Structure formats: C-alpha cells, structure tokens
C-alpha cells in the first residue's frame, strides 16, 4: 500500500451541480478519499482535498498518478487541476528527501492508463451516480432544470447532503467488502478486504512516508480560506429553507420520501419569483484567480529539474 495513489474526477453529475473527486490506493483498492461538492476541477479544491487527507493520516504515498488535466492554448493559460496538489506532494517529499526528482513523486498520463480509479468510477456509477443522473435528466427533460446556476443551487439544497451520505456509505461498504479471487488475474490482483490490505498488509511493503507537520501547516495556510464542504452560502441556505417551510415542506428529505420532487419544483419556482421581484441570490463560487500563479509554479518546478514543459510535450 501507498506505493501509488491514483486520483481523478468523476463528472457523471457535474452538469447538475454535483462534482466528485477521489483517490484509490492502487495496491489494495482502498478508497482513500472521496470529495462530493461543487468544485472537482479547480486546483485549489483538489489541493485542499489532498492536504485534508494528510492532516488526518500524517503520512503520504510514495507516488501519485493522475490524468494530465485540462489545457488551454498556451503554457501561460494552463488550467490544470492537479498542479497545486503535485507541488504540495513534491514539497512534502523534499522536506524529507531534498534531491528527490519530480518524476519519482508524481506521474501523469491518459485517463485510460489510470485504470484503478477509472474502474472505481465504473463501480460507483453502477451503484450510485447513474440512478441520480437518470432522475436529474428526467427533471431536465420535463422542463424543470435549465442548466443554470439557480436551478443547480435548488438541486444542491435538496440533494447534496443526501448524495454525500449515499456515496460515503457505499465507500464504507466497498472498503470492507472482500475482493474475490479471479482466475488469470491473481498475479496482480490481490484478494481480501481493501481496508485490511491497506492498513494491515500481509505481504509487501507499506510505502507510506511520514509528513513534516510544519511544512504541511505552511501548505494548509495557502488554502485555509477555501471551504471544501460549503456548497451554498449560509444566507442562501437559510433563505431556501424558509421558502420550503412557507409551503409546509421539511428541510430534509429521505430519497424514499416522494415529496422531494415536488419540493424541488416548488423551490425552483419560488426562487425564480423571488429574483423576478428584485431579490438577490448570491451563490457560492469556486476558487478562482490561480491560473497565472499555477502556470508560474509549474514552469519553475520543471525548469529546476530540467523537464521540458512546452504544451506539445505535456499533451503528447
């Protein structure tokens, strides 16, 4: 365990305002973290997710593997969700081993090469997110969702906590379920419970490395003002709750309660009327403004280690 941590985003529900990002230990298939919120493609969010993990465990994996990320036209316009995470990981490793090359701490490539996390997303889709996507798509087909931020906020108010709880419970089941023997794959696919294989491996080396807590604290300060868990500002959360209470709806629904759909349609109409009457709805924003800083940091790291950084070499 902890030799390779495979990370990636899951965009099955992004169109409807629910963004997912996660990490899986390639050896044990243990889900190390899973984020469900409103920002799975911004560098600040992904970096803070990783730092939150390290604050909990106080150890880091040997290598992180991810997709290359998203690029625009020039190197100065790189919007790469993993750059800050990569820099944090390298900084922490170099606190212990100053001469460690970048490629020994981080690797990136096509999503088809990131098989562990891609396989996990397939499992999550079948068990959880496809059902939600089907439900939200039906709302859109029936004219109750237009893709705008206001409609997304109404969905988030009613369903974010519910989706989080469903996914987190499913992860608990996955991490404790036994992975069965598969013929012709036993030479590379271990069997057993992911939790036990991750924390108590019976064979092989645990590659975890203790983090320097002072360095970790300094990295955390860079993103301390971003709240990973917030998806609606408190004022909007209270406003939407008041709107539902005005019509006799509860603030929290179980998915088995059929009233949740009517509550969403009512809330959507009520918020639209509120805005039409001059009310203002200020929604939570994703962390922004890091593009130039990200590009500069990425260039500096690669120049230091004599790694070519032009766009063609990164994408090719």
Coordinates of C-alpha atoms in Angstrom, one line a residue:
X1 CA 0.0 0.0 0.0
X2 CA 0.9 3.7 -0.5
X3 CA 3.2 2.9 -3.4
X4 CA 0.8 4.5 -5.9
X5 CA -2.2 6.7 -5.2
X6 CA -4.5 7.0 -8.2
X7 CA -6.6 10.2 -8.4
X8 CA -9.2 11.6 -10.8
X9 CA -12.5 13.4 -11.1
X10 CA -15.9 11.8 -11.7
X11 CA -18.2 14.1 -13.8
X12 CA -21.3 12.0 -14.1
X13 CA -23.4 14.5 -12.1
X14 CA -21.4 17.7 -12.9
X15 CA -24.0 19.0 -15.3
X16 CA -26.4 19.1 -12.4
X17 CA -24.1 20.8 -9.9
X18 CA -22.6 17.8 -8.1
X19 CA -18.9 17.3 -8.7
X20 CA -16.9 14.3 -7.4
X21 CA -13.2 13.7 -7.0
X22 CA -11.4 10.8 -5.4
X23 CA -8.3 8.7 -4.7
X24 CA -7.8 5.0 -4.6
X25 CA -4.7 3.1 -3.3
X26 CA -3.6 1.0 -6.4
X27 CA -2.4 -1.9 -4.3
X28 CA -5.4 -2.5 -2.0
X29 CA -8.2 -0.7 -3.9
X30 CA -8.9 1.1 -0.7
X31 CA -10.8 4.4 -1.3
X32 CA -8.5 6.9 0.5
X33 CA -10.8 9.9 0.0
X34 CA -13.8 11.0 -2.0
X35 CA -15.0 14.6 -2.3
X36 CA -18.6 15.5 -3.2
X37 CA -19.2 19.2 -3.7
X38 CA -19.2 22.0 -6.3
X39 CA -15.6 22.0 -7.4
X40 CA -13.7 18.9 -8.6
X41 CA -11.8 20.7 -11.4
X42 CA -10.1 23.6 -9.7
X43 CA -6.5 23.4 -8.4
X44 CA -7.3 24.9 -5.0
X45 CA -10.1 22.4 -4.3
X46 CA -8.1 19.3 -5.3
X47 CA -5.1 20.5 -3.4
X48 CA -7.1 21.1 -0.2
X49 CA -8.7 17.7 -0.6
X50 CA -5.2 16.1 -0.5
X51 CA -4.0 18.2 2.3
X52 CA -7.0 17.3 4.4
X53 CA -6.2 13.7 3.9
X54 CA -2.6 14.2 5.0
X55 CA -3.8 16.1 8.1
X56 CA -5.9 13.1 9.0
X57 CA -3.2 10.4 8.3
X58 CA 0.1 12.4 8.8
X59 CA 1.6 10.2 6.1
X60 CA 1.8 10.4 2.3
X61 CA 2.0 7.9 -0.6
X62 CA 5.2 7.4 -2.5
X63 CA 3.8 8.3 -5.9
X64 CA 0.6 10.0 -7.1
X65 CA -0.7 9.2 -10.6
X66 CA -3.3 11.3 -12.3
X67 CA -4.6 12.5 -15.7
X68 CA -2.7 15.4 -17.3
X69 CA -5.6 17.7 -16.6
X70 CA -7.2 20.4 -18.8
X71 CA -5.2 22.7 -21.0
X72 CA -6.0 25.9 -22.9
X73 CA -4.0 27.4 -25.8
X74 CA -0.6 28.3 -24.2
X75 CA 1.5 27.4 -21.2
X76 CA 0.7 30.7 -19.6
X77 CA -3.0 29.8 -19.7
X78 CA -2.7 26.3 -18.1
X79 CA -5.8 25.4 -16.1
X80 CA -4.6 22.2 -14.5
X81 CA -6.5 20.9 -11.6
X82 CA -3.6 18.8 -10.2
X83 CA -0.7 21.3 -10.3
X84 CA -1.1 22.6 -6.8
X85 CA -1.6 19.1 -5.4
X86 CA 1.6 17.9 -7.3
X87 CA 3.5 20.9 -5.9
X88 CA 2.3 20.1 -2.3
X89 CA 3.2 16.5 -2.7
X90 CA 6.7 17.2 -4.0
X91 CA 7.3 19.9 -1.4
X92 CA 6.4 17.5 1.4
X93 CA 8.6 14.7 0.0
X94 CA 11.5 17.1 -0.5
X95 CA 11.2 18.1 3.2
X96 CA 12.4 14.5 3.8
X97 CA 14.5 13.9 0.7
X98 CA 15.7 17.2 -0.8
X99 CA 17.1 15.7 -4.0
X100 CA 14.0 13.7 -5.0
X101 CA 13.2 14.1 -8.7
X102 CA 9.8 15.3 -9.7
X103 CA 9.0 12.1 -11.6
X104 CA 9.7 10.0 -8.6
X105 CA 6.9 11.7 -6.7
X106 CA 4.3 12.3 -9.4
X107 CA 3.3 10.8 -12.8
X108 CA 0.5 11.7 -15.2
X109 CA -0.9 10.3 -18.4
X110 CA -4.0 9.5 -20.3
X111 CA -7.1 8.5 -18.2
X112 CA -7.0 5.1 -19.9
X113 CA -3.7 4.5 -18.0
X114 CA -5.3 5.5 -14.7
X115 CA -7.1 2.1 -14.5
X116 CA -7.6 1.7 -10.8
X117 CA -9.6 4.9 -10.3
X118 CA -11.4 4.5 -13.6
X119 CA -12.5 1.1 -12.5
X120 CA -13.8 2.5 -9.3
X121 CA -15.8 5.2 -11.1
X122 CA -17.5 2.4 -13.1
X123 CA -18.4 0.7 -9.8
X124 CA -19.7 4.0 -8.3
X125 CA -21.7 4.8 -11.5
X126 CA -23.5 1.4 -11.4
X127 CA -24.2 1.6 -7.7
X128 CA -24.9 5.3 -7.2
X129 CA -24.5 8.0 -9.7
X130 CA -26.3 6.6 -12.7
X131 CA -29.5 6.5 -10.7
X132 CA -29.1 10.1 -9.7
X133 CA -28.2 11.1 -13.3
X134 CA -31.3 9.4 -14.6
X135 CA -33.5 11.2 -12.1
X136 CA -32.0 14.6 -12.8
X137 CA -32.1 14.1 -16.5
X138 CA -35.8 13.4 -16.3
X139 CA -36.3 16.7 -14.5
X140 CA -34.4 18.4 -17.3
X141 CA -36.5 16.6 -20.0
X142 CA -39.7 17.7 -18.3
X143 CA -38.6 21.3 -18.2
X144 CA -37.7 21.5 -14.5
X145 CA -34.0 22.1 -15.0
X146 CA -32.3 24.5 -17.4
X147 CA -28.6 24.1 -16.5
X148 CA -28.4 27.5 -14.9
X149 CA -26.7 28.2 -11.5
X150 CA -30.0 28.9 -9.8
X151 CA -31.5 25.6 -10.8
X152 CA -28.3 23.9 -9.7
X153 CA -28.5 25.6 -6.3
X154 CA -32.0 24.3 -5.7
X155 CA -30.9 20.8 -6.5
X156 CA -27.9 21.2 -4.3
X157 CA -30.0 22.4 -1.4
X158 CA -32.3 19.4 -1.6
X159 CA -29.9 16.7 -2.6
X160 CA -26.2 17.5 -1.8
X161 CA -26.3 16.1 1.7
X162 CA -28.3 13.1 0.6
X163 CA -25.9 12.3 -2.3
X164 CA -22.9 12.7 0.0
X165 CA -24.4 10.3 2.6
X166 CA -25.3 7.7 0.0
X167 CA -21.8 7.8 -1.6
X168 CA -19.9 7.8 1.7
X169 CA -21.9 4.8 2.9
X170 CA -21.2 3.0 -0.3
X171 CA -17.5 3.7 0.1
X172 CA -17.6 2.2 3.6
X173 CA -19.2 -1.0 2.1
X174 CA -16.6 -1.1 -0.7
X175 CA -13.6 -0.7 1.7
X176 CA -14.8 -3.5 3.9
X177 CA -16.1 -6.0 1.3
X178 CA -13.9 -8.9 0.3
X179 CA -12.3 -8.8 -3.2
X180 CA -12.7 -12.3 -4.6
X181 CA -10.2 -14.5 -6.3
X182 CA -10.2 -14.0 -10.1
X183 CA -8.6 -16.7 -12.3
X184 CA -5.8 -15.5 -14.6
X185 CA -5.5 -12.2 -12.6
X186 CA -4.2 -13.5 -9.3
X187 CA -0.6 -12.5 -10.2
X188 CA -1.5 -8.8 -10.0
X189 CA -5.0 -8.6 -8.4
X190 CA -4.8 -9.3 -4.7
X191 CA -7.8 -10.7 -2.8
X192 CA -9.1 -9.6 0.6
X193 CA -10.7 -6.6 2.2
X194 CA -9.4 -3.2 0.9
X195 CA -9.4 -1.8 4.5
X196 CA -7.3 -4.7 5.8
X197 CA -4.9 -4.8 2.8
X198 CA -4.4 -1.0 3.2
X199 CA -3.8 -0.7 6.9
X200 CA -2.6 -4.3 7.7
X201 CA -0.9 -5.7 4.6
X202 CA 0.0 -9.4 5.0
X203 CA 2.6 -9.2 2.2
X204 CA 4.6 -6.5 0.5
X205 CA 6.0 -3.2 1.8
X206 CA 4.0 -0.2 3.1
X207 CA 5.5 2.7 1.2
X208 CA 3.9 5.4 3.4
X209 CA 6.1 8.3 4.4
X210 CA 5.6 10.5 7.5
X211 CA 4.9 14.1 6.6
X212 CA 6.8 17.1 8.1
X213 CA 4.0 18.7 10.0
X214 CA 5.5 22.2 9.8
X215 CA 5.6 22.0 6.1
X216 CA 2.1 20.6 6.0
X217 CA 0.9 23.5 8.1
X218 CA 2.5 26.0 5.8
X219 CA 0.8 24.4 2.7
X220 CA -2.5 24.4 4.5
X221 CA -2.3 28.1 5.2
X222 CA -2.2 28.8 1.4
X223 CA -5.8 27.3 1.0
X224 CA -7.2 27.9 4.5
X225 CA -9.8 30.4 3.3
X226 CA -11.4 27.9 0.9
X227 CA -14.2 25.9 2.5
X228 CA -14.4 22.5 0.8
X229 CA -17.7 21.5 2.4
X230 CA -19.7 24.6 1.6
X231 CA -22.0 24.4 -1.4
X232 CA -24.4 27.2 -0.6
X233 CA -23.7 30.4 1.4
X234 CA -25.4 30.3 4.8
X235 CA -27.7 33.2 3.9
X236 CA -29.0 31.3 0.8
X237 CA -29.3 28.0 2.7
X238 CA -31.5 29.8 5.3
X239 CA -33.5 31.6 2.6
X240 CA -34.2 28.3 0.7
X241 CA -35.2 26.6 4.0
X242 CA -37.6 29.5 4.8
X243 CA -39.2 29.2 1.3
X244 CA -39.9 25.5 1.8
X245 CA -41.3 26.0 5.3
X246 CA -43.7 28.6 3.9
X247 CA -45.4 25.8 1.9
X248 CA -45.2 23.2 4.6
X249 CA -42.2 21.2 3.3
X250 CA -39.5 19.9 5.6
X251 CA -35.8 21.0 5.1
X252 CA -34.5 17.4 4.9
X253 CA -35.9 14.5 2.8
X254 CA -35.1 10.8 2.6
X255 CA -34.9 9.7 -1.0
X256 CA -37.8 7.3 -0.3
X257 CA -40.0 10.3 0.5
X258 CA -41.8 11.1 -2.8
X259 CA -42.3 14.7 -1.7
X260 CA -38.7 15.7 -2.5
X261 CA -39.5 16.1 -6.2
X262 CA -42.5 18.4 -5.6
X263 CA -40.3 20.3 -3.1
X264 CA -37.7 20.9 -5.7
X265 CA -40.2 22.1 -8.3
X266 CA -41.8 24.4 -5.7
X267 CA -38.4 25.8 -4.6
X268 CA -37.3 26.4 -8.1
X269 CA -40.4 28.4 -8.9
X270 CA -40.3 30.2 -5.6
X271 CA -36.6 31.3 -6.1
X272 CA -37.3 32.4 -9.7
X273 CA -40.2 34.5 -8.5
X274 CA -38.0 35.9 -5.7
X275 CA -35.4 37.0 -8.2
X276 CA -38.1 38.4 -10.6
X277 CA -39.3 40.6 -7.7
X278 CA -35.9 42.1 -7.2
X279 CA -34.4 39.6 -4.6
X280 CA -30.8 38.7 -4.9
X281 CA -29.3 35.2 -4.7
X282 CA -25.5 35.2 -4.3
X283 CA -24.3 31.7 -4.7
X284 CA -21.0 30.0 -3.5
X285 CA -18.2 30.5 -6.0
X286 CA -15.4 28.1 -7.0
X287 CA -11.8 29.2 -6.1
X288 CA -10.5 31.3 -8.9
X289 CA -7.7 33.6 -9.8
X290 CA -4.9 30.9 -9.6
X291 CA -4.2 30.4 -13.3
X292 CA -1.2 32.7 -13.6
X293 CA 0.2 31.5 -10.3
X294 CA -0.3 27.9 -11.2
X295 CA 1.5 28.3 -14.6
X296 CA 4.4 30.1 -12.9
X297 CA 4.8 27.5 -10.3
X298 CA 4.6 24.7 -12.8
X299 CA 7.2 26.3 -15.0
X300 CA 9.5 26.9 -12.1
X301 CA 9.3 23.3 -10.8
X302 CA 10.1 21.9 -14.3
X303 CA 12.9 24.3 -15.1
X304 CA 14.6 23.5 -11.8
X305 CA 14.6 19.8 -12.7
X306 CA 15.3 20.3 -16.4
X307 CA 12.0 18.9 -17.5
X308 CA 10.7 20.2 -20.9
X309 CA 7.4 22.0 -20.3
X310 CA 6.1 23.1 -23.7
X311 CA 2.5 22.2 -24.5
X312 CA 3.3 19.6 -27.0
X313 CA 5.4 17.5 -24.6
X314 CA 2.8 17.6 -21.9
X315 CA -0.1 16.6 -24.2
X316 CA 1.8 14.2 -26.5

